[in-house]
PDB file of C-alpha atoms in Angstrom:
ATOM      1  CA  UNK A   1     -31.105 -30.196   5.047  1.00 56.00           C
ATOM      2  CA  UNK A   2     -30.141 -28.825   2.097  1.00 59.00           C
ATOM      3  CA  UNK A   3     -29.300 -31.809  -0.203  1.00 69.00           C
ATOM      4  CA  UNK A   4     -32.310 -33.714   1.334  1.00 71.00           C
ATOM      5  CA  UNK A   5     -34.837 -34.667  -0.769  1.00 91.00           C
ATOM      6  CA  UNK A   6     -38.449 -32.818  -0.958  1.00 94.00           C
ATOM      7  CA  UNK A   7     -41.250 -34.658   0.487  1.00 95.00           C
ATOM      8  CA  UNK A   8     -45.082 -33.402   0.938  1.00 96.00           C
ATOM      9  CA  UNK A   9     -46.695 -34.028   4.348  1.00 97.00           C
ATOM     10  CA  UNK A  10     -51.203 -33.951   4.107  1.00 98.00           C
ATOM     11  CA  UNK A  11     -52.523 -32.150   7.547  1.00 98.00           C
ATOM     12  CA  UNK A  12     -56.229 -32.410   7.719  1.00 98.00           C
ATOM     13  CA  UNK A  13     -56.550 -28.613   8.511  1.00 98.00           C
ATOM     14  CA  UNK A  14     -57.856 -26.313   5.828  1.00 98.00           C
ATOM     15  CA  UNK A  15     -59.503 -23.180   4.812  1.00 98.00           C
ATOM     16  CA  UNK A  16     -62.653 -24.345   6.401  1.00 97.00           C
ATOM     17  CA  UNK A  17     -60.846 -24.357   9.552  1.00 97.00           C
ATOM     18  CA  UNK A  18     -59.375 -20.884   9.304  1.00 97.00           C
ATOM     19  CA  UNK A  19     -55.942 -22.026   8.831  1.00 97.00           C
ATOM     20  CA  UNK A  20     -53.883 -20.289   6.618  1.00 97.00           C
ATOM     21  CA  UNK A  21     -49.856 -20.598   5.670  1.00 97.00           C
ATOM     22  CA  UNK A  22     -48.400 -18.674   8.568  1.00 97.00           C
ATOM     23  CA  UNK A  23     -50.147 -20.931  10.979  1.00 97.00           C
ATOM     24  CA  UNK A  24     -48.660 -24.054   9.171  1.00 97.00           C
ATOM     25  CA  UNK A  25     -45.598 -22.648   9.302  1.00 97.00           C
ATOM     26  CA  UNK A  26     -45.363 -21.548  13.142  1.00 96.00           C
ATOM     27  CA  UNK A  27     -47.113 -24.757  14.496  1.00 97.00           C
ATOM     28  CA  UNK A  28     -44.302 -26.418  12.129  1.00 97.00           C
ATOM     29  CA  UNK A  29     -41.286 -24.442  13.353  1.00 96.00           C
ATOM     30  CA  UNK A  30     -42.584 -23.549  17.246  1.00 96.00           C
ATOM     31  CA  UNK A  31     -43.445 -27.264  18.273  1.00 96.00           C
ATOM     32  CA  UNK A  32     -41.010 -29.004  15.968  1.00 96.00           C
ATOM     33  CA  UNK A  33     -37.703 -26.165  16.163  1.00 95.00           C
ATOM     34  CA  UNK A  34     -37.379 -26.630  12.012  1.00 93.00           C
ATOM     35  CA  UNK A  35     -36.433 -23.043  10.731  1.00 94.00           C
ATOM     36  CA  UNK A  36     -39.667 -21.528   8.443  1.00 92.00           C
ATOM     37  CA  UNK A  37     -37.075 -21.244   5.980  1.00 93.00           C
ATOM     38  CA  UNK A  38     -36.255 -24.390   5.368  1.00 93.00           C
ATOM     39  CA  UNK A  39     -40.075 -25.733   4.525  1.00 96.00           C
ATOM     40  CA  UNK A  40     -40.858 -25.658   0.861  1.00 96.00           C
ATOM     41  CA  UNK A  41     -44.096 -25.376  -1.192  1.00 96.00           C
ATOM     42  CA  UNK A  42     -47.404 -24.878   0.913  1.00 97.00           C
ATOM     43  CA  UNK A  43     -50.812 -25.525  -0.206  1.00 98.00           C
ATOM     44  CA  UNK A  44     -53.441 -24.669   1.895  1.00 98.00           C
ATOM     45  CA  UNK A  45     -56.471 -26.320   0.095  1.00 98.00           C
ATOM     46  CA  UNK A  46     -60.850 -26.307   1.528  1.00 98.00           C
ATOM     47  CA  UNK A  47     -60.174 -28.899   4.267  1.00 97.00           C
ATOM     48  CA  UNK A  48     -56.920 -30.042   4.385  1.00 98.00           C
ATOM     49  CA  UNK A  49     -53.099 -28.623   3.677  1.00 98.00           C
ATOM     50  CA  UNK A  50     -49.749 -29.853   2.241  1.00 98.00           C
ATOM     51  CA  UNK A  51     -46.605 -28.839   3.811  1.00 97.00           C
ATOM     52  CA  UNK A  52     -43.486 -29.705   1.470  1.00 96.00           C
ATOM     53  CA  UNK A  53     -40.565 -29.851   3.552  1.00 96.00           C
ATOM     54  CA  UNK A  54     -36.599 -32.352   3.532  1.00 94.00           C
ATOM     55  CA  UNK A  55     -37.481 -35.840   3.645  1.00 93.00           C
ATOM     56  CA  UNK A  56     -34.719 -35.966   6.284  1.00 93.00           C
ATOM     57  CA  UNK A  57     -37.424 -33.661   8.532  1.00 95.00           C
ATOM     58  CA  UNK A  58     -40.775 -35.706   7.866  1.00 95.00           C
ATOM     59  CA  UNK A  59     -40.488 -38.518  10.544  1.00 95.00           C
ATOM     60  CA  UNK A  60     -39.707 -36.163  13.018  1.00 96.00           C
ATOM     61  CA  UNK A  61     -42.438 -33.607  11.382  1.00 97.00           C
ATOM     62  CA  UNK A  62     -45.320 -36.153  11.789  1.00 97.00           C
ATOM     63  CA  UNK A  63     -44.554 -37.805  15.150  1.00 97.00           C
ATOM     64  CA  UNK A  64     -44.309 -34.477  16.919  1.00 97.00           C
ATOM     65  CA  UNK A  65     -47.256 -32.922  14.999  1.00 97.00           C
ATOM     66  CA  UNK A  66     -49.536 -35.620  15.239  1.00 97.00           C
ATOM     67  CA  UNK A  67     -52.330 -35.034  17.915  1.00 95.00           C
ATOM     68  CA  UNK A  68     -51.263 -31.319  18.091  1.00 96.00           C
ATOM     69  CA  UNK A  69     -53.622 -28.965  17.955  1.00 95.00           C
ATOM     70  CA  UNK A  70     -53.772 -25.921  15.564  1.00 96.00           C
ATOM     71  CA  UNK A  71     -56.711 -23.465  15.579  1.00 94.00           C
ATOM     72  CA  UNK A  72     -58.170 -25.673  18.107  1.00 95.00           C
ATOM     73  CA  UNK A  73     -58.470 -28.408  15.619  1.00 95.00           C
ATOM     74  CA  UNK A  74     -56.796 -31.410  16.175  1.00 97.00           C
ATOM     75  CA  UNK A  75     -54.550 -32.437  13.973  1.00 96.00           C
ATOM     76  CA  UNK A  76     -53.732 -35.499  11.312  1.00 97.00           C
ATOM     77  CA  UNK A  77     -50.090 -35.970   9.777  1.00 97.00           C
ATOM     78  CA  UNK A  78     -48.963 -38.269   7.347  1.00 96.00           C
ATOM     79  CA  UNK A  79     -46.972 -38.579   4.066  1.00 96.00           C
ATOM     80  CA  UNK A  80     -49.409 -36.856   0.879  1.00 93.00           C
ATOM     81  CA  UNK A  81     -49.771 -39.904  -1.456  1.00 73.00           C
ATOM     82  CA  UNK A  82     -47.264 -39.800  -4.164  1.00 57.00           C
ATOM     83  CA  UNK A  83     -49.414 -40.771  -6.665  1.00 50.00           C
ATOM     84  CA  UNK A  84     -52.022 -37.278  -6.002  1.00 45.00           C
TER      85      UNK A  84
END
């Protein structure tokens, strides 16, 4: 994935929600078998997250993550705006 292209994923989990980077990260690499090392820049924001990770990785990201659950929150994937 290396020459792929960065995108940024939103997931509506947050601070509020006790989620922190290492929980983004596992979910992301237990349920979807993408190495922790290969996800970039993580922002963990009040009520919602961005995950940077290849563009090559997002389709499969979202449609496995959607629905999932993570701190017993259900969870919301989709491409982060490009434009924010």
């Amino acid at each position: 994935y290396q020459n792929s292209p960065m995108v940024r994923l939103h997931f509506n989990v947050g601070k509020k929600h006790k989620v922190r980077i290492k929980d983004l990260v596992g979910s992301i690499a237990g349920e979807c078998g993408i190495p922790g090392s290969s996800l970039g820049h993580i922002d963990v924001l009040e009520t919602f997250s961005y995950v940077e990770l290849p563009s090559a990785l997002a389709g499969d990201v979202i449609a496995i993550m959607n629905g999932n659950e993570i701190k017993g929150k259900k969870i919301k994937v989709e491409l982060a705006d490009a434009g924010k």
